[in-house]
Coordinates of C-alpha atoms in Angstrom, one line a residue:
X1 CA -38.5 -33.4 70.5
X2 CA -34.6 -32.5 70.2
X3 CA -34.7 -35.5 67.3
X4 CA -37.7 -34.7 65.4
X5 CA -36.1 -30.7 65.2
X6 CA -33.1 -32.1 63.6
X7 CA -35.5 -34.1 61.1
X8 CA -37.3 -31.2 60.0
X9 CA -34.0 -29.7 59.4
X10 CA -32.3 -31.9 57.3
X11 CA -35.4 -32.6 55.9
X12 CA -35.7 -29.1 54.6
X13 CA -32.2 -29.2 53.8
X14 CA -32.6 -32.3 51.6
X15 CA -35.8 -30.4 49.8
X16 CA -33.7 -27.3 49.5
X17 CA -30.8 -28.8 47.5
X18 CA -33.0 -30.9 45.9
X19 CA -34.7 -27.6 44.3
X20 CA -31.4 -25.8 43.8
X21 CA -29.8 -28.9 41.6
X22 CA -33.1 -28.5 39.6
X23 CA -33.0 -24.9 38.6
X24 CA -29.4 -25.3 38.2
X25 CA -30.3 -28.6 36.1
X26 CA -33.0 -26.8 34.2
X27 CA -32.2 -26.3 29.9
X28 CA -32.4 -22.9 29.0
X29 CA -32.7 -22.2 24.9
X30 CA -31.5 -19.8 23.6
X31 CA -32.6 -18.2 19.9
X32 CA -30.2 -15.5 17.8
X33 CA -31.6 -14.1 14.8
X34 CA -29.0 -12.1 12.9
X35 CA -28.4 -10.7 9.5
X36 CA -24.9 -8.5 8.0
X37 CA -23.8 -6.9 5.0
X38 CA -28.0 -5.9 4.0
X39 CA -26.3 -1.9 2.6
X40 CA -29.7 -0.9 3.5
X41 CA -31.6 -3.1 1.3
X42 CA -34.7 -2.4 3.2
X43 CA -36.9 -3.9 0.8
X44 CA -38.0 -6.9 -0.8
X45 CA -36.7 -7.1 -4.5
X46 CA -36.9 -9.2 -7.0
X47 CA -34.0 -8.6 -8.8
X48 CA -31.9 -7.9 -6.1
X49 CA -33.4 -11.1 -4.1
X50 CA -33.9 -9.2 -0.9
X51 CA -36.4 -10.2 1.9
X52 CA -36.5 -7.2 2.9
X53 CA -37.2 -5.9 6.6
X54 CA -40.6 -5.8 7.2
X55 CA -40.4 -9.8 6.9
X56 CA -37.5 -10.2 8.9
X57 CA -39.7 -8.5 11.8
X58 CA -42.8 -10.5 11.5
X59 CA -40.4 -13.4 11.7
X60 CA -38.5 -12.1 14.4
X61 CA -42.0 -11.3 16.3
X62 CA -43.7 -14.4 15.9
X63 CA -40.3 -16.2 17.5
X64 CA -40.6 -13.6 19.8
X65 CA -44.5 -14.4 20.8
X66 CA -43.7 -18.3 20.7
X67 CA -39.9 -18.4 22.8
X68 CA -39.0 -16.3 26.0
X69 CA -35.8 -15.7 24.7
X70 CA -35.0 -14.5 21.4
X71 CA -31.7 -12.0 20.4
X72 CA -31.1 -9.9 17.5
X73 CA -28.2 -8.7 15.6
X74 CA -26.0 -7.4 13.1
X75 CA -23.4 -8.2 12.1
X76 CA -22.5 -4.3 10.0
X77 CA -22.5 -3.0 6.9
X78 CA -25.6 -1.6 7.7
X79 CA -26.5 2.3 7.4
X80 CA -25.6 3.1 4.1
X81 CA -26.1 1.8 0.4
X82 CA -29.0 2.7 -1.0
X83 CA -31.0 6.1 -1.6
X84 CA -33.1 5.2 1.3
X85 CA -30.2 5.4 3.6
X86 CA -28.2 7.8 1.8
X87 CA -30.5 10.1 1.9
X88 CA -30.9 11.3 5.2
X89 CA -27.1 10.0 6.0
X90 CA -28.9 6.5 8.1
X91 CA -31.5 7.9 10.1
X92 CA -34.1 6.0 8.4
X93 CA -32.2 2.7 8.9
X94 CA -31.8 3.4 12.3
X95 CA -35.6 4.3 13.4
X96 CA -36.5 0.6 11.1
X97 CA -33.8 -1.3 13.3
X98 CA -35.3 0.2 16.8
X99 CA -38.7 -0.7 15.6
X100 CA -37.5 -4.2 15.5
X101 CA -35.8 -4.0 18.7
X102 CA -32.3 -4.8 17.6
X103 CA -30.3 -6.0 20.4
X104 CA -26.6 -4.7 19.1
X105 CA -24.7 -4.5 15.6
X106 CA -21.3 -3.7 15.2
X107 CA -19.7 -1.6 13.1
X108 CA -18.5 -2.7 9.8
X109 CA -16.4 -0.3 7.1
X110 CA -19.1 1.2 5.2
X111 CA -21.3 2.5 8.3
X112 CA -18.1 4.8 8.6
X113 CA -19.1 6.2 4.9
X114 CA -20.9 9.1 6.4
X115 CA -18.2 10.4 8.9
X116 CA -17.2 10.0 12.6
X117 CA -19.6 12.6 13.4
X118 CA -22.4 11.3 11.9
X119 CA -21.7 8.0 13.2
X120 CA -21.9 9.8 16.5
X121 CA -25.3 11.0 15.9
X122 CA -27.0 7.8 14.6
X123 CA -25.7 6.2 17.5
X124 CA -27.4 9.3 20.1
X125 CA -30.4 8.7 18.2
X126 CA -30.4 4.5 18.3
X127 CA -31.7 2.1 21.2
X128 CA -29.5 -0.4 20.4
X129 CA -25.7 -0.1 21.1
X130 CA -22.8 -0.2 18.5
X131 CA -20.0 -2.6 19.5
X132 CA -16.6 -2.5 17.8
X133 CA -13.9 -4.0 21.2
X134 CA -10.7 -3.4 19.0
X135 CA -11.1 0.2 18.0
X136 CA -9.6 2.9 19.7
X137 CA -8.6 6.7 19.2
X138 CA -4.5 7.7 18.9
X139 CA -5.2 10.5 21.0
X140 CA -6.0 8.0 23.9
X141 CA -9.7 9.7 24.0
X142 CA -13.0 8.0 24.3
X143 CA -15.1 6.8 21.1
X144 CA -18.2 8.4 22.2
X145 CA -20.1 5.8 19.8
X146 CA -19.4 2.8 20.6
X147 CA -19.2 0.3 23.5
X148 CA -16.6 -3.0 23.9
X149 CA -19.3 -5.4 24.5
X150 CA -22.8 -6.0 26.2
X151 CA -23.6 -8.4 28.9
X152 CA -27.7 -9.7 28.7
X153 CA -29.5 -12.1 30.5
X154 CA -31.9 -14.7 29.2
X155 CA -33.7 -16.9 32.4
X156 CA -30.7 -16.9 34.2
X157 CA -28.6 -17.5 31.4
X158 CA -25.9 -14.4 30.9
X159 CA -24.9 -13.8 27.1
X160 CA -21.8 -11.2 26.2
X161 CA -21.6 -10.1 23.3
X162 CA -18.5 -8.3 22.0
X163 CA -17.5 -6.7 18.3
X164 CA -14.7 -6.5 15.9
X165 CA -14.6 -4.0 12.9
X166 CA -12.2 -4.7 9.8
X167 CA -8.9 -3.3 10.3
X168 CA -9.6 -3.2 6.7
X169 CA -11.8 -0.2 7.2
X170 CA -8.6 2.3 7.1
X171 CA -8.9 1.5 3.1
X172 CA -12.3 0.5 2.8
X173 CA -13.9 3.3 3.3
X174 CA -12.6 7.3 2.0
X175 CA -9.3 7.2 4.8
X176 CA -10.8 10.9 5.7
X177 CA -13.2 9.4 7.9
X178 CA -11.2 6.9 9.9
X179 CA -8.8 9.8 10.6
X180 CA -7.8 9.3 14.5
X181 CA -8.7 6.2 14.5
X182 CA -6.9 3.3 15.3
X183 CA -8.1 -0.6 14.6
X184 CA -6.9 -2.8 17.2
X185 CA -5.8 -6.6 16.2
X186 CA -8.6 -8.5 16.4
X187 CA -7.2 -11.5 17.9
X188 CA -5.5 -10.3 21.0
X189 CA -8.7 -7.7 21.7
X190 CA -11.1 -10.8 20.9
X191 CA -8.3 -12.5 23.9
X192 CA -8.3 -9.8 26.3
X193 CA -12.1 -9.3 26.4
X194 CA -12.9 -12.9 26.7
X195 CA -10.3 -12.8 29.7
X196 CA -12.4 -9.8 30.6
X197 CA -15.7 -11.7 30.2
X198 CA -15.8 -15.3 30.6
X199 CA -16.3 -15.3 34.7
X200 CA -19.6 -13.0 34.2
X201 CA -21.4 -14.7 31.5
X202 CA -22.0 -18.1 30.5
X203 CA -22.3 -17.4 26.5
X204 CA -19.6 -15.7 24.7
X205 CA -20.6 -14.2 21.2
X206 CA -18.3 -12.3 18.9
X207 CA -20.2 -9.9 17.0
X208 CA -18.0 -9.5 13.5
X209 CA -17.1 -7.9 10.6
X210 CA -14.2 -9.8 9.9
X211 CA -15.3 -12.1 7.3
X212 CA -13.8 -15.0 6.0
X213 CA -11.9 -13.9 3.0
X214 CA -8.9 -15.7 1.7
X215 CA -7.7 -11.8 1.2
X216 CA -8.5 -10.7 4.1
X217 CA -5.5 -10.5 6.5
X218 CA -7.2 -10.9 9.9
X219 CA -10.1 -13.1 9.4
X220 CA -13.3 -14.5 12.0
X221 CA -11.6 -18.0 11.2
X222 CA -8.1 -16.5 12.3
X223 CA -10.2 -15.5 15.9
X224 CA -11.6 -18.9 15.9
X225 CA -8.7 -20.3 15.4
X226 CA -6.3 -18.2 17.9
X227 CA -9.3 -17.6 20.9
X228 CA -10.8 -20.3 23.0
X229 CA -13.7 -19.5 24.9
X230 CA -15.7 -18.0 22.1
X231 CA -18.8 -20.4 21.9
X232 CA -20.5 -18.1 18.2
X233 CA -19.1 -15.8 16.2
X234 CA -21.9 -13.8 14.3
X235 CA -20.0 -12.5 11.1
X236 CA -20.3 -10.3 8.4
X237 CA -17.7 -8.0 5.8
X238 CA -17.1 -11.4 2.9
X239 CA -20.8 -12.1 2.7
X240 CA -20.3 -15.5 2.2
X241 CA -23.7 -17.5 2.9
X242 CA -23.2 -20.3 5.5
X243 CA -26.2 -22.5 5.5
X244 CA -24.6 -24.7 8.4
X245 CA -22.5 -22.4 9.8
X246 CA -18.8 -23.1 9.9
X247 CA -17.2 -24.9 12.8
X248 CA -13.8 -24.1 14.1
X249 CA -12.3 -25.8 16.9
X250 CA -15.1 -25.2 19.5
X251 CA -16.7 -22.2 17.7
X252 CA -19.3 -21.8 15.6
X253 CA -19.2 -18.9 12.4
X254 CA -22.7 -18.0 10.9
X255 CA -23.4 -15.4 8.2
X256 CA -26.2 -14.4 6.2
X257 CA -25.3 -13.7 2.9
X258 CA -26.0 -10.1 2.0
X259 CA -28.5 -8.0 1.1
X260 CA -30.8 -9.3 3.2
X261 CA -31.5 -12.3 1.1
X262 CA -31.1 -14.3 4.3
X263 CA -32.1 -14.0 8.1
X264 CA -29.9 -16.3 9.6
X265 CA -30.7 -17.8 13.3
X266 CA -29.0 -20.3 15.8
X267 CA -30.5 -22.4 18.9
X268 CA -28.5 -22.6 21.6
X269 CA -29.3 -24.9 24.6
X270 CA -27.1 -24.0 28.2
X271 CA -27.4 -26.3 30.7
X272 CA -25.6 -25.4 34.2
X273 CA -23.7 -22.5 32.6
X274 CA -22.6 -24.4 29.6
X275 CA -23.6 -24.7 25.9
X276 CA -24.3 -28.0 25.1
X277 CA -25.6 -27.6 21.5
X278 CA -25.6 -24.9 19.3
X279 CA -27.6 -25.1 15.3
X280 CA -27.2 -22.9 12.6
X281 CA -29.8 -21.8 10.3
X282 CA -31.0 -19.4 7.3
X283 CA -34.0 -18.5 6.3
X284 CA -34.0 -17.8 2.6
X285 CA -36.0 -15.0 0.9
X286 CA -37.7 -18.0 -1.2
X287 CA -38.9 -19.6 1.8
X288 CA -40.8 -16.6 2.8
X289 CA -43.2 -16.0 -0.3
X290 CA -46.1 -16.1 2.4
X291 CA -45.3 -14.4 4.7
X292 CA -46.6 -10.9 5.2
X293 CA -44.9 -7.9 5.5
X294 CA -44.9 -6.0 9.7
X295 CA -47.3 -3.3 9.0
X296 CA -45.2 -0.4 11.0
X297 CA -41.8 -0.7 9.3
X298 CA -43.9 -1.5 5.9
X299 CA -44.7 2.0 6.7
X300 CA -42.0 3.7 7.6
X301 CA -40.3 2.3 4.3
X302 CA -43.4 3.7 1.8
X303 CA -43.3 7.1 4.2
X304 CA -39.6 7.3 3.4
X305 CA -39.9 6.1 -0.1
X306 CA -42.3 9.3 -1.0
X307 CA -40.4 12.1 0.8
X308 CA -37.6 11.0 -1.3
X309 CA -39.4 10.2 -4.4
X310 CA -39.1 14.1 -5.7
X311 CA -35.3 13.2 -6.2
X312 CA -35.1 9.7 -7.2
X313 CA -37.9 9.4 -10.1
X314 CA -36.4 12.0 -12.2
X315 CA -35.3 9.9 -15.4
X316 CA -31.9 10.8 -16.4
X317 CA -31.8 8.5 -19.9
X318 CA -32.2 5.3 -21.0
X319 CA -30.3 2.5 -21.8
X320 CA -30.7 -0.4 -24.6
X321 CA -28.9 -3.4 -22.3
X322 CA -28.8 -4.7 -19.0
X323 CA -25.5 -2.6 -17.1
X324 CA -24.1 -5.3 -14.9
X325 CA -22.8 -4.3 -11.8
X326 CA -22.9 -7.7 -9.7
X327 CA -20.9 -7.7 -7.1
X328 CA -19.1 -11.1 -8.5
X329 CA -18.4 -9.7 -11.6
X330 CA -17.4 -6.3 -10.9
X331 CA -15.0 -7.6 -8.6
X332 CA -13.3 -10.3 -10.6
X333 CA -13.8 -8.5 -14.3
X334 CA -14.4 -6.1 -17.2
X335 CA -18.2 -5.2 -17.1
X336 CA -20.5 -3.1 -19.3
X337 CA -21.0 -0.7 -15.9
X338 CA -18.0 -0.8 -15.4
X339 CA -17.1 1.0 -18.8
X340 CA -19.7 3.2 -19.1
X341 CA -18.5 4.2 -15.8
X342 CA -15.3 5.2 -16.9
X343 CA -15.7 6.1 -19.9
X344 CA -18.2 9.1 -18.4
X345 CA -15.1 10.0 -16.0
X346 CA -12.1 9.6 -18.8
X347 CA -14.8 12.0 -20.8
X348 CA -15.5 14.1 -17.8
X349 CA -12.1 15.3 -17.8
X350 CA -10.7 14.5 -21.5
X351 CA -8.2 12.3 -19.7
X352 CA -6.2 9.8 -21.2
X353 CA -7.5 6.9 -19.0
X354 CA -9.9 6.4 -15.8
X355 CA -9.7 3.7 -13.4
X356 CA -12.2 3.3 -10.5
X357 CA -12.5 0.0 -8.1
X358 CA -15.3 -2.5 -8.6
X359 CA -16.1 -2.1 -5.3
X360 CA -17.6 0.8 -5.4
X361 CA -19.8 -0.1 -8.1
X362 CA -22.9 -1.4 -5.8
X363 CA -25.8 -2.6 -8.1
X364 CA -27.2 -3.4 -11.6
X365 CA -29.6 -1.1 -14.2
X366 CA -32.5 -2.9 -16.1
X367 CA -33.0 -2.4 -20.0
X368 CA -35.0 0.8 -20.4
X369 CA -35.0 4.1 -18.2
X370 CA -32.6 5.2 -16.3
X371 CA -33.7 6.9 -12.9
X372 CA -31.2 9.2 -10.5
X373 CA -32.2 6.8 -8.1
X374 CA -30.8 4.0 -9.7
X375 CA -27.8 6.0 -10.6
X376 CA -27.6 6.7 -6.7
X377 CA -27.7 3.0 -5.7
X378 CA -25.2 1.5 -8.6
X379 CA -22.4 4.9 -6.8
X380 CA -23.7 5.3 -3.3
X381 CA -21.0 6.3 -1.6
X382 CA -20.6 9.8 -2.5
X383 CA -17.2 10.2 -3.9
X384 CA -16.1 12.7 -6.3
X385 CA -14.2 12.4 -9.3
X386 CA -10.7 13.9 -9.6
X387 CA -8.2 14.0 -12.0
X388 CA -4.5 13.0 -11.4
X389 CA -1.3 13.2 -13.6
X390 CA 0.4 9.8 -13.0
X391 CA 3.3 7.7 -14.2
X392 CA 2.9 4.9 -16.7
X393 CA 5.0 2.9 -13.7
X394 CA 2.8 3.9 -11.0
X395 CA -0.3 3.0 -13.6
X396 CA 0.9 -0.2 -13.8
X397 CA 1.9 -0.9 -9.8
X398 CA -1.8 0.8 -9.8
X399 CA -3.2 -2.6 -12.1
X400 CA -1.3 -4.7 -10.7
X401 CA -2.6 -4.0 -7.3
X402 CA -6.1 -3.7 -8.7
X403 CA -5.6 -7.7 -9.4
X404 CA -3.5 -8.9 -6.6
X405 CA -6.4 -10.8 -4.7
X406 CA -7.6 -12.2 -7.9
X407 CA -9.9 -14.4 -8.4
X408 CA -11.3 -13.6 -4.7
X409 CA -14.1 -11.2 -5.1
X410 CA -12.1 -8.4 -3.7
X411 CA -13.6 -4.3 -4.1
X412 CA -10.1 -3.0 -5.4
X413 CA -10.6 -4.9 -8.8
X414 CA -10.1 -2.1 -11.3
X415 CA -12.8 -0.8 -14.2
X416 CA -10.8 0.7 -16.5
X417 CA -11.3 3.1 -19.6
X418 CA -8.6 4.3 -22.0
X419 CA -6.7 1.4 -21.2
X420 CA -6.4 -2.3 -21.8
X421 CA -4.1 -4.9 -19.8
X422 CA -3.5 -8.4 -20.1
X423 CA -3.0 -10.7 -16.5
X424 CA -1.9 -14.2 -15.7
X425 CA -4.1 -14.3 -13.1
X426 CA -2.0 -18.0 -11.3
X427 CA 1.0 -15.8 -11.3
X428 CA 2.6 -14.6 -8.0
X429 CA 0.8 -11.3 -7.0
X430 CA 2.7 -8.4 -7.9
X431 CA 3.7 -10.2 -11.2
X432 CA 0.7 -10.8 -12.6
X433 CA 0.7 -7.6 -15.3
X434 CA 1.4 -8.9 -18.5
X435 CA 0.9 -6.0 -21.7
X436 CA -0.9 -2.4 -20.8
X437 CA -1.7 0.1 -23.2
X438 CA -3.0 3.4 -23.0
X439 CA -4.3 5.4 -25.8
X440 CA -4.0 2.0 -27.9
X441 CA -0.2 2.4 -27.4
X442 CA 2.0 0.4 -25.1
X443 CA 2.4 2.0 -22.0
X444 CA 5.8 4.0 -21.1
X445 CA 6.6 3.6 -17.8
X446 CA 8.5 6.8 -17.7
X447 CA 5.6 9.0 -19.4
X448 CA 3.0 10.9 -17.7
X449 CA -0.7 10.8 -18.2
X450 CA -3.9 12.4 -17.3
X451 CA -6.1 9.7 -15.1
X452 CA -9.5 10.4 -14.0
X453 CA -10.4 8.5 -10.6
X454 CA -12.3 8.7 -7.4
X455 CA -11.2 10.6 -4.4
X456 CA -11.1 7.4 -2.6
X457 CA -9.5 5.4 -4.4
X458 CA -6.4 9.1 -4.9
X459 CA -6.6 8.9 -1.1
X460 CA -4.6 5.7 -0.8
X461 CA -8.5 3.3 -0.3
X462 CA -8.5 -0.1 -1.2
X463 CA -4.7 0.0 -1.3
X464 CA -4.0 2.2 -3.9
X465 CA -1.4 3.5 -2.5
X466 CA 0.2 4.9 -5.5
X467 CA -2.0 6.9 -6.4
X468 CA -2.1 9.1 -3.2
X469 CA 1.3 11.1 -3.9
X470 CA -0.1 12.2 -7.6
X471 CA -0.6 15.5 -8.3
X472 CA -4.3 16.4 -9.0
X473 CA -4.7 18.3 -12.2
X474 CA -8.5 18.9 -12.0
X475 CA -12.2 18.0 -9.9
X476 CA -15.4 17.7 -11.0
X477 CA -18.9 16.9 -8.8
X478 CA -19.7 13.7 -7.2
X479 CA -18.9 10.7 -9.3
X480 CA -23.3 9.8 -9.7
X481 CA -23.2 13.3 -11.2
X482 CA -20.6 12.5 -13.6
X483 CA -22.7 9.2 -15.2
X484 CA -25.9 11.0 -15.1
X485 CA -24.5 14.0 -17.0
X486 CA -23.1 11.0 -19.3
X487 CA -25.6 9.2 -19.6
X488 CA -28.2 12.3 -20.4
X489 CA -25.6 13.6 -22.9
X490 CA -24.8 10.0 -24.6
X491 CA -28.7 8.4 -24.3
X492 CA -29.6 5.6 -25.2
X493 CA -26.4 4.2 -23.7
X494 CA -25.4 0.9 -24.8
X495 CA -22.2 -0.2 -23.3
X496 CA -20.2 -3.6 -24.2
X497 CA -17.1 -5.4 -22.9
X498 CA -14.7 -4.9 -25.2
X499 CA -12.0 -7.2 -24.0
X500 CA -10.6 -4.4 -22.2
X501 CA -9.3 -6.7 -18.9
X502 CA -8.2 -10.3 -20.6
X503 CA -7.0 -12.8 -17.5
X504 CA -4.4 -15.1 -19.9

């Protein structure tokens, strides 16, 4: 009796660890949708070659009805851009994101275009939480809007995820609304929360807007590089499309592109608390021609659409050409935008030159009308233009800086007006200035003149930090006022490059 008690016993012992090494044994997959950098291109475009939203979600949903466990995030640059954001200062981006449950996204440098406080507010009236680990207040006070990282749980399987902003935002967005703040390293926060993390979760992800830049100084390579323990980073900020991700030591970078003319999403397979295999993939806009577009955030886009219709249709002029504002050209040369964009500020104020950064110049205009909503999404940030009185020298440090990351398809590339300027662009950075003239007349370094800008850029942003000492002379409305007032008074416009920027 004694003997057949101990049988039953180590019988059910046997049984017992034979069933624990199986659970433990058992593959768990893992799918991550994510997208970055969309600047609240909502909508599916042609020109643009957006996929728009509402068939990222009836992707999203049908992986959702097929797997048991599916993520979703972004990786920032996501509340502001376009009129349908602008608008109503993100709101509407926010209520389209809940809809399609959106796990996390962190913060990149243009969500902070609409202020600390309002950043508060989207992020009271959001279900999903906004990471950024390395930023912090110099008063020592809580962030009330964001969190560090988030810890979920996927049959058994415990993903953290965790998020870097740009230290890059102090100049990459107006410097008045990153006041107080403070933007950690990125490489020792990314080490002390995975030192934080790695004991309580089995996948580490680093949510990022870092990007990969070459003129970026901290970069999600540099992390990748410096952190073990990170098993994806999801990035975003350079908008570089990675159609097999990148690899780096033993983690793996994805991004999507931009403008939502990718949803990018990665398999991962954990077996016994490890990731065994992870694979990148995009989903490009051409691949979903038939696809149909989610019925509910279809909606909320048209319902948005016609409450701000009133303002956007109004037709403000026309133009005989196609203004180029492409973000790779913008950023790396003299464009027809870019002219008539300074030329309507130089005129604005009767200046002797205007200068404003490529960055800022967020879209193209087709041949033929001209709408203020178009106007809105080629200047959607809302700065105004100012006047300054500035040195020819501080002019020149002002070009030279505009070019320093040149050829990289950096935002403080200058537009110019009033001026030309001639650049080796394989010379050393801050030699790269050849000839400048203003006026038609070589510039004197030790003469003063009248140069119209934006308020960003006379705030120190993108680095221009010559300009923030100079005396304003004069301000006018918001710079999207300025062109349309230009463009009404000077219709049809019919802007050239006129060899105004000439890399030698």
């Amino acid at each position: 009796m004694k003997f057949k008690k101990l049988s039953i016993t180590l019988l059910t012992l046997i049984l017992v660890m034979t069933l624990s090494f199986t659970i433990l044994a058992e593959e768990v997959n893992l799918r991550i949708y994510h997208v970055n950098d969309v600047h609240s291109r909502v909508e599916e475009d042609d020109y643009a070659g957006s996929m728009g939203y509402a068939k990222m979600a009836t992707l999203i949903k049908e992986a959702r009805r097929e797997r048991e466990n599916v993520m979703f995030l972004d990786a920032g640059d996501t509340f502001h851009g376009q009129t349908i954001a602008n608008i109503n200062d993100g709101e509407s981006i926010s209520h389209i994101l809940d809809l399609m449950k959106l796990d996390a996204v962190t913060l990149g440098n243009h969500d902070f275009n609409f202020g600390q406080q309002r950043l508060e507010e989207l992020a009271e009236m959001s279900r999903f939480p906004f990471l950024a680990a390395n930023l912090s207040r110099e008063d020592g006070k809580e962030i009330p809007y964001t969190e560090d990282y988030i810890i979920k749980e996927y049959d058994g399987v415990k993903v953290g995820v965790f998020g870097l902003a740009t230290p890059e935002t102090t100049f990459k967005t107006h410097p008045k609304n990153v006041e107080g703040l403070v933007f950690e390293n990125p490489i020792t926060t990314a080490e002390a929360v995975v030192s934080e993390i790695e004991n309580k979760v089995d996948v580490i992800v680093a949510l990022s807007h870092l990007g990969i830049s070459d003129g970026s100084e901290y970069t999600s390579k540099m992390v990748a590089e410096e952190v073990a323990g990170i098993d994806l980073i999801v990035d975003g900020h350079s908008h570089n499309v990675l159609e097999e991700g990148m690899k780096v030591n033993d983690t793996m970078i994805v991004m999507a592109g931009e403008y939502s003319k990718f949803l990018g999403y990665v398999d991962l397979t954990v077996e016994n608390g490890e990731v065994e295999a992870i694979t990148p993939n995009l989903i490009p806009r051409e691949d979903t021609a038939n696809v149909e577009k989610d019925y509910i955030i279809s909606l909320v886009v048209d319902r948005v659409n016609k409450a701000n219709e009133v303002i956007t249709s109004q037709v403000v002029g026309r133009t005989t050409v196609e203004l180029n504002g492409a973000r790779e050209h913008v950023r790396t040369g003299e464009t027809n935008l870019g002219n008539l964009i300074t030329d309507a500020m130089k005129a604005k104020f009767n200046a002797d030159a205007a200068i404003t950064n490529g960055g800022g110049i967020r879209a193209s205009i087709n041949q033929g009308e001209i709408t203020q909503g178009e106007v809105i999404t080629v200047l959607p940030f809302g700065n105004t233009a100012m006047l300054m009185e500035l040195s020819g020298a501080d002019l020149r440090a002002g070009l030279e800086h505009g070019i320093s990351e040149y050829p990289a398809t950096e935002g403080l590339f200058p537009q110019v007006s009033g001026i030309k300027f001639t650049f080796d662009g394989d010379a050393e950075a801050g030699n790269r200035v050849q000839k400048v003239w203003v006026a038609g007349e070589e510039l004197d370094p030790n003469k003063m003149y009248t140069v119209a800008t934006n308020d960003f850029m006379k705030a120190g942003g993108d680095g221009y930090s010559m300009f923030a000492d100079a005396p304003i002379v004069s301000e006018a409305g918001g710079l999207e006022e300025v062109l349309m007032e230009y463009i009404e008074a000077n219709a049809p416009v019919a802007p050239e490059v006129e060899g105004r920027i000439v890399a030698e």
